[in-house]
Amino acid sequence: MASLSGERWREGLPDHEMIKQLQERLHLEPQGTSRRIAKNLTFCLNGDFFIWDNVESVFYTTNLRQLNSEEAVQHKHQTLLCINPPLFEVCQVLLSPTQYHVALIGQRGATVLELPQRWGKKSEFEGGRLEINCKTIPVAERFFTSSTSVTLRQAAWYPSETEDPHLVLLTSDNTIRFYNLKEPQNPARVLPVSQSEEETSVHTRGRSYAASLGEIAVAFDFGPLVDAPRQLTSQRLKEDLLVFPLYILYENGETFLSYTSLTHTNLGKLLGPLPMYPAAEDNYGYDACAVLCLPCVPNILVIATETGMLYHCVVLEAEEEDDGGAVERWSRGSETVPSLYVFECVELELTLKLPAREEEELTESDFTCPIRLHRDPLCQHRYHCTHEAGVHSVGLTWFNKLHKFLQSDEEDKDSLQELAAEQRCIVEHILCTRPLSSSLPAPVRGFWIVSDLSLGATMICITSTYECLLLPLLSSIRPPSPPLLCSRVGMGEGSGSSPLRGLADDSFEQHIRNILARSSTNPLMLRSGDKDSSSPTPECLQLLSRATQVFREEYILKLDLAREEMQRRVKLLTGQKNKQLEDLALCREERKSLREAAERLADKYEDAKYRQEAIMNRMKQVLGSLRSQLPVLSDSEKDMRKELQTINDQLRHLDNSITQVSMKKEYQTKQMVKGLSPARPTITLNAHQRKCIQGVLKEQGEHIADMMKQIKDIKNHFSF
């Protein structure tokens, strides 16, 4: 097999028929400023890949699992038609939390497409029909038609999955509107986000002043569900009210907060700006363009600027006595708001930094562009950035240490030191579509992370020429899956792994990973499709020099360091192994000598035991012969002689008694014979005589019984 069965779709999707159709109709797309903006026209749902066609205003979809199977040879795809197609150019598609609607977002409006039903053997849309008409719902169409100067800055779905779907729109008039799909023309809620109250009365002038000062809202994002603050719950609200925090970012870098709830519209008060620590003179930039709240605890707020700066802020509750005064000066009320603690600042390499020539000085590029931030569905502390010049991936490796420090005691200084010593986040330059500032813009048109583990964690990028790139995700950011219980039992019982490895906190493998960690990478660079617009030869040479320098510094040198470290470790382990082999040989020799000595001792013990028994028998014989030759009896022999004499006297007495008993027996027998003769006269005895005779017979019988018992004892004693 050329590839594994789980990777067939990676080979089939770039050459799919719908991708080729989009490439063929590329020249029909409108030529305007929208081609310079990074778009996101793709998403995945239950293994189905969707991509939007701006020329035909349709969705193309195909199932990745069917591409992964051996039966999928014809590369079949379905087309979702819009009954009422949008009149604006779509720049972004958003899947609703309930996964039943898709929002088509553009700079001049928004339309919601309702996904069709699934049925059939393969669970395809409407049983597998090639073309399907889908219901579309224009949102705020009347508002955008009447307000020609207002543009849509950002759109997002309200994150609740249990309530009716609501689409949230941020427009250029500094207003956030919530639209219910049941009433798409009338906003269910309006949240003004103007920092000055004068702007609400004089729209044009106030808007121009706000734009010049950077006091216009450019982005927003919802945080995870939290309990409503106490100052809000005291206003006749339930204590267990759950709300979504809405973080609103302004162009001047300030961040405001509003707690939102669809059931309680009186919570939408704008709080802020949120204080940022440590304080900076420029307030961390004046060209903010995007904000992202990572769904982890504590919340991590990512603020991006058009210059490529990323600020990772930890959202923590502030104490009233410390921050209450500052909040009262800058906010509309005296409510306490969370604080943003800037943990680190990261600068993205939008265009490649070329090495300076000998006669030139190194000049920093002034290239700027808006940045889009995307969550990673597989890892909470990882996100991705798409922009006009390519794609970056950022992983927060320090989040676990931060979570450990926040959960530890106040006096736990070890966690604080570990957090301070933790390395910065990992930034990978995945794709570069504009290597030089002078290059033509080639923003990505689609970006998605395949979260289905059966298909494999993969990043899908659609370039400006509708080229489908499938790139693997970083495995070092997301920790590997924990081992199974059966494997743990096997490791515990077996002797394959050394128990000393569990004692070391940092393994040698982690040490090598730290050495090989790269601060910059060579991204996948795409060449412009126009041959005439290709980079000149000197700049191409600089690009080659830059790539060579990165390979030399970040790959070859670090590989050499890792090789030297491994050789040093191998030399150390070889020396330890040789020493252990020598000790093992000595132990084997000592064991052999101890075994031979034990055998010799066993033979000597058996010989000594045999000789001891022989000597004991000879000693008994000698002592017996000596006793027999002595003329004087010993005490035991004297006692034996007395006992034998006593027994002899007892035997003579018993012999006389037996003789008497025999004579009496003969006499009784004769008397009985005489008593049986008929001629003998009868003798009549009176009562007194009968009683005397019975007493005599009884005494004689008892005497005879005693004598018989004594005779029996004597026989037993002498064993007759």
Short mmCIF file of N, CA and C in Angstrom, two decimals, residues 520-623:
data_model
loop_
_atom_site.label_atom_id
_atom_site.label_comp_id
_atom_site.label_asym_id
_atom_site.label_seq_id
_atom_site.Cartn_x
_atom_site.Cartn_y
_atom_site.Cartn_z
N SER A 520 12.68 30.18 15.65
CA SER A 520 12.15 30.56 14.34
C SER A 520 12.22 29.36 13.42
N THR A 521 11.35 29.34 12.44
CA THR A 521 11.26 28.21 11.52
C THR A 521 11.19 28.72 10.10
N ASN A 522 11.37 27.81 9.20
CA ASN A 522 11.18 28.09 7.78
C ASN A 522 9.78 27.65 7.39
N PRO A 523 8.89 28.58 7.15
CA PRO A 523 7.52 28.17 6.82
C PRO A 523 7.42 27.65 5.40
N LEU A 524 6.28 27.07 5.12
CA LEU A 524 5.98 26.65 3.76
C LEU A 524 5.64 27.89 2.95
N MET A 525 6.50 28.24 1.99
CA MET A 525 6.31 29.45 1.20
C MET A 525 5.63 29.12 -0.12
N LEU A 526 4.67 29.95 -0.47
CA LEU A 526 3.94 29.79 -1.72
C LEU A 526 4.38 30.87 -2.69
N ARG A 527 4.66 30.45 -3.90
CA ARG A 527 5.05 31.39 -4.95
C ARG A 527 3.82 31.94 -5.62
N SER A 528 3.88 33.21 -6.00
CA SER A 528 2.74 33.85 -6.65
C SER A 528 2.48 33.21 -7.99
N GLY A 529 1.19 33.15 -8.34
CA GLY A 529 0.82 32.50 -9.59
C GLY A 529 1.25 33.28 -10.81
N ASP A 530 1.44 34.58 -10.71
CA ASP A 530 1.84 35.41 -11.84
C ASP A 530 3.36 35.37 -11.96
N LYS A 531 3.85 34.94 -13.09
CA LYS A 531 5.29 34.84 -13.29
C LYS A 531 5.95 36.21 -13.33
N ASP A 532 5.21 37.21 -13.84
CA ASP A 532 5.79 38.55 -13.94
C ASP A 532 5.95 39.21 -12.57
N SER A 533 5.13 38.78 -11.63
CA SER A 533 5.16 39.40 -10.30
C SER A 533 6.04 38.66 -9.32
N SER A 534 6.88 37.79 -9.84
CA SER A 534 7.76 37.06 -8.95
C SER A 534 8.83 37.98 -8.38
N SER A 535 9.44 37.57 -7.27
CA SER A 535 10.42 38.41 -6.59
C SER A 535 11.67 38.56 -7.45
N PRO A 536 12.32 39.73 -7.40
CA PRO A 536 13.57 39.90 -8.16
C PRO A 536 14.67 39.00 -7.64
N THR A 537 15.71 38.92 -8.44
CA THR A 537 16.80 38.00 -8.12
C THR A 537 17.50 38.35 -6.80
N PRO A 538 17.81 39.61 -6.52
CA PRO A 538 18.47 39.90 -5.21
C PRO A 538 17.61 39.50 -4.02
N GLU A 539 16.29 39.75 -4.11
CA GLU A 539 15.43 39.38 -2.98
C GLU A 539 15.30 37.86 -2.87
N CYS A 540 15.26 37.19 -4.01
CA CYS A 540 15.24 35.71 -3.96
C CYS A 540 16.52 35.19 -3.31
N LEU A 541 17.65 35.84 -3.63
CA LEU A 541 18.90 35.44 -3.00
C LEU A 541 18.86 35.70 -1.50
N GLN A 542 18.24 36.81 -1.10
CA GLN A 542 18.10 37.08 0.33
C GLN A 542 17.19 36.06 1.01
N LEU A 543 16.12 35.68 0.31
CA LEU A 543 15.25 34.63 0.86
C LEU A 543 16.01 33.33 1.03
N LEU A 544 16.81 33.00 0.03
CA LEU A 544 17.61 31.78 0.12
C LEU A 544 18.62 31.88 1.26
N SER A 545 19.23 33.06 1.40
CA SER A 545 20.19 33.25 2.50
C SER A 545 19.49 33.16 3.84
N ARG A 546 18.30 33.73 3.93
CA ARG A 546 17.55 33.65 5.18
C ARG A 546 17.19 32.22 5.53
N ALA A 547 16.70 31.46 4.54
CA ALA A 547 16.36 30.06 4.80
C ALA A 547 17.60 29.26 5.19
N THR A 548 18.72 29.55 4.50
CA THR A 548 19.97 28.86 4.84
C THR A 548 20.41 29.20 6.26
N GLN A 549 20.29 30.48 6.62
CA GLN A 549 20.69 30.89 7.96
C GLN A 549 19.81 30.25 9.02
N VAL A 550 18.49 30.19 8.77
CA VAL A 550 17.59 29.55 9.74
C VAL A 550 17.91 28.07 9.85
N PHE A 551 18.15 27.41 8.72
CA PHE A 551 18.50 25.99 8.78
C PHE A 551 19.81 25.77 9.51
N ARG A 552 20.75 26.71 9.32
CA ARG A 552 22.05 26.56 9.98
C ARG A 552 21.93 26.80 11.48
N GLU A 553 21.23 27.88 11.87
CA GLU A 553 21.17 28.25 13.29
C GLU A 553 20.16 27.44 14.07
N GLU A 554 19.00 27.21 13.47
CA GLU A 554 17.91 26.57 14.22
C GLU A 554 17.86 25.06 14.03
N TYR A 555 18.52 24.55 13.03
CA TYR A 555 18.46 23.12 12.77
C TYR A 555 19.84 22.47 12.92
N ILE A 556 20.80 22.91 12.07
CA ILE A 556 22.09 22.20 12.03
C ILE A 556 22.85 22.42 13.33
N LEU A 557 22.94 23.68 13.79
CA LEU A 557 23.69 23.94 15.02
C LEU A 557 23.05 23.24 16.22
N LYS A 558 21.74 23.31 16.30
CA LYS A 558 21.07 22.66 17.43
C LYS A 558 21.14 21.14 17.32
N LEU A 559 21.12 20.65 16.10
CA LEU A 559 21.32 19.21 15.94
C LEU A 559 22.73 18.80 16.33
N ASP A 560 23.72 19.66 16.01
CA ASP A 560 25.09 19.37 16.44
C ASP A 560 25.19 19.39 17.96
N LEU A 561 24.54 20.39 18.60
CA LEU A 561 24.55 20.43 20.07
C LEU A 561 23.88 19.19 20.65
N ALA A 562 22.76 18.81 20.06
CA ALA A 562 22.07 17.61 20.55
C ALA A 562 22.93 16.37 20.33
N ARG A 563 23.62 16.33 19.18
CA ARG A 563 24.49 15.17 18.91
C ARG A 563 25.64 15.11 19.91
N GLU A 564 26.28 16.28 20.18
CA GLU A 564 27.35 16.30 21.17
C GLU A 564 26.85 15.89 22.55
N GLU A 565 25.66 16.38 22.90
CA GLU A 565 25.09 16.01 24.20
C GLU A 565 24.80 14.51 24.26
N MET A 566 24.28 13.99 23.16
CA MET A 566 24.00 12.56 23.12
C MET A 566 25.28 11.74 23.13
N GLN A 567 26.32 12.22 22.41
CA GLN A 567 27.59 11.51 22.44
C GLN A 567 28.20 11.54 23.84
N ARG A 568 28.09 12.70 24.50
CA ARG A 568 28.58 12.79 25.87
C ARG A 568 27.80 11.84 26.78
N ARG A 569 26.50 11.80 26.58
CA ARG A 569 25.68 10.89 27.40
C ARG A 569 25.99 9.43 27.08
N VAL A 570 26.21 9.14 25.78
CA VAL A 570 26.56 7.77 25.39
C VAL A 570 27.91 7.37 25.98
N LYS A 571 28.88 8.31 25.96
CA LYS A 571 30.19 8.01 26.55
C LYS A 571 30.06 7.75 28.03
N LEU A 572 29.27 8.57 28.72
CA LEU A 572 29.06 8.36 30.15
C LEU A 572 28.36 7.03 30.42
N LEU A 573 27.33 6.76 29.64
CA LEU A 573 26.61 5.50 29.84
C LEU A 573 27.47 4.30 29.47
N THR A 574 28.35 4.48 28.45
CA THR A 574 29.25 3.37 28.08
C THR A 574 30.23 3.08 29.21
N GLY A 575 30.79 4.16 29.79
CA GLY A 575 31.68 3.95 30.93
C GLY A 575 30.97 3.29 32.10
N GLN A 576 29.75 3.74 32.38
CA GLN A 576 28.99 3.10 33.45
C GLN A 576 28.66 1.65 33.12
N LYS A 577 28.37 1.41 31.85
CA LYS A 577 28.06 0.03 31.46
C LYS A 577 29.28 -0.87 31.61
N ASN A 578 30.47 -0.37 31.17
CA ASN A 578 31.68 -1.18 31.31
C ASN A 578 31.99 -1.43 32.79
N LYS A 579 31.83 -0.38 33.61
CA LYS A 579 32.07 -0.58 35.05
C LYS A 579 31.08 -1.59 35.62
N GLN A 580 29.83 -1.52 35.22
CA GLN A 580 28.84 -2.47 35.70
C GLN A 580 29.13 -3.88 35.18
N LEU A 581 29.65 -3.96 33.94
CA LEU A 581 30.02 -5.29 33.42
C LEU A 581 31.18 -5.87 34.21
N GLU A 582 32.16 -5.03 34.55
CA GLU A 582 33.27 -5.52 35.38
C GLU A 582 32.77 -5.96 36.75
N ASP A 583 31.93 -5.15 37.36
CA ASP A 583 31.37 -5.55 38.66
C ASP A 583 30.55 -6.83 38.53
N LEU A 584 29.85 -6.96 37.44
CA LEU A 584 29.06 -8.18 37.23
C LEU A 584 29.96 -9.39 37.07
N ALA A 585 31.08 -9.23 36.35
CA ALA A 585 32.02 -10.35 36.20
C ALA A 585 32.62 -10.73 37.56
N LEU A 586 33.00 -9.72 38.36
CA LEU A 586 33.53 -10.01 39.69
C LEU A 586 32.49 -10.72 40.55
N CYS A 587 31.27 -10.28 40.46
CA CYS A 587 30.21 -10.93 41.23
C CYS A 587 30.02 -12.38 40.79
N ARG A 588 30.11 -12.62 39.48
CA ARG A 588 29.97 -14.00 39.00
C ARG A 588 31.12 -14.87 39.49
N GLU A 589 32.36 -14.33 39.46
CA GLU A 589 33.50 -15.10 39.97
C GLU A 589 33.34 -15.38 41.46
N GLU A 590 32.93 -14.37 42.22
CA GLU A 590 32.73 -14.59 43.65
C GLU A 590 31.61 -15.59 43.90
N ARG A 591 30.56 -15.53 43.10
CA ARG A 591 29.50 -16.52 43.27
C ARG A 591 30.01 -17.92 42.98
N LYS A 592 30.85 -18.06 41.92
CA LYS A 592 31.39 -19.38 41.59
C LYS A 592 32.29 -19.90 42.71
N SER A 593 33.17 -19.02 43.23
CA SER A 593 34.05 -19.45 44.32
C SER A 593 33.26 -19.79 45.58
N LEU A 594 32.22 -19.00 45.88
CA LEU A 594 31.40 -19.30 47.05
C LEU A 594 30.66 -20.62 46.87
N ARG A 595 30.22 -20.91 45.65
CA ARG A 595 29.54 -22.19 45.42
C ARG A 595 30.50 -23.35 45.59
N GLU A 596 31.74 -23.24 45.09
CA GLU A 596 32.72 -24.32 45.27
C GLU A 596 33.07 -24.50 46.74
N ALA A 597 33.24 -23.38 47.46
CA ALA A 597 33.53 -23.49 48.89
C ALA A 597 32.37 -24.14 49.64
N ALA A 598 31.15 -23.83 49.25
CA ALA A 598 29.99 -24.45 49.90
C ALA A 598 29.97 -25.95 49.63
N GLU A 599 30.33 -26.35 48.40
CA GLU A 599 30.37 -27.79 48.10
C GLU A 599 31.44 -28.50 48.93
N ARG A 600 32.62 -27.87 49.05
CA ARG A 600 33.67 -28.48 49.87
C ARG A 600 33.25 -28.58 51.34
N LEU A 601 32.62 -27.53 51.85
CA LEU A 601 32.16 -27.57 53.24
C LEU A 601 31.09 -28.63 53.43
N ALA A 602 30.22 -28.82 52.44
CA ALA A 602 29.19 -29.86 52.56
C ALA A 602 29.82 -31.25 52.61
N ASP A 603 30.85 -31.49 51.76
CA ASP A 603 31.52 -32.80 51.79
C ASP A 603 32.22 -33.03 53.13
N LYS A 604 32.89 -31.99 53.63
CA LYS A 604 33.55 -32.13 54.93
C LYS A 604 32.54 -32.38 56.04
N TYR A 605 31.41 -31.75 55.97
CA TYR A 605 30.39 -31.95 57.00
C TYR A 605 29.87 -33.39 57.00
N GLU A 606 29.61 -33.93 55.81
CA GLU A 606 29.14 -35.32 55.74
C GLU A 606 30.21 -36.28 56.26
N ASP A 607 31.48 -36.07 55.91
CA ASP A 607 32.56 -36.94 56.39
C ASP A 607 32.71 -36.85 57.90
N ALA A 608 32.65 -35.62 58.42
CA ALA A 608 32.77 -35.46 59.88
C ALA A 608 31.60 -36.10 60.60
N LYS A 609 30.39 -35.98 60.05
CA LYS A 609 29.22 -36.58 60.67
C LYS A 609 29.34 -38.10 60.70
N TYR A 610 29.81 -38.70 59.60
CA TYR A 610 29.97 -40.17 59.56
C TYR A 610 31.02 -40.63 60.58
N ARG A 611 32.13 -39.91 60.64
CA ARG A 611 33.19 -40.29 61.59
C ARG A 611 32.71 -40.11 63.02
N GLN A 612 31.94 -39.09 63.29
CA GLN A 612 31.43 -38.88 64.65
C GLN A 612 30.53 -40.02 65.08
N GLU A 613 29.66 -40.49 64.20
CA GLU A 613 28.79 -41.62 64.55
C GLU A 613 29.61 -42.89 64.82
N ALA A 614 30.64 -43.12 64.02
CA ALA A 614 31.48 -44.31 64.24
C ALA A 614 32.20 -44.24 65.59
N ILE A 615 32.72 -43.06 65.91
CA ILE A 615 33.41 -42.88 67.19
C ILE A 615 32.45 -43.07 68.36
N MET A 616 31.23 -42.57 68.24
CA MET A 616 30.24 -42.73 69.31
C MET A 616 29.92 -44.20 69.54
N ASN A 617 29.77 -44.97 68.46
CA ASN A 617 29.49 -46.41 68.62
C ASN A 617 30.66 -47.11 69.30
N ARG A 618 31.89 -46.79 68.94
CA ARG A 618 33.06 -47.41 69.56
C ARG A 618 33.15 -47.04 71.04
N MET A 619 32.82 -45.81 71.36
CA MET A 619 32.85 -45.39 72.75
C MET A 619 31.82 -46.14 73.57
N LYS A 620 30.63 -46.38 72.99
CA LYS A 620 29.63 -47.15 73.72
C LYS A 620 30.10 -48.57 73.99
N GLN A 621 30.74 -49.16 72.97
CA GLN A 621 31.24 -50.53 73.16
C GLN A 621 32.35 -50.58 74.23
N VAL A 622 33.22 -49.59 74.22
CA VAL A 622 34.32 -49.57 75.20
C VAL A 622 33.76 -49.38 76.61
N LEU A 623 32.83 -48.49 76.76
CA LEU A 623 32.24 -48.26 78.07
C LEU A 623 31.50 -49.50 78.57
#
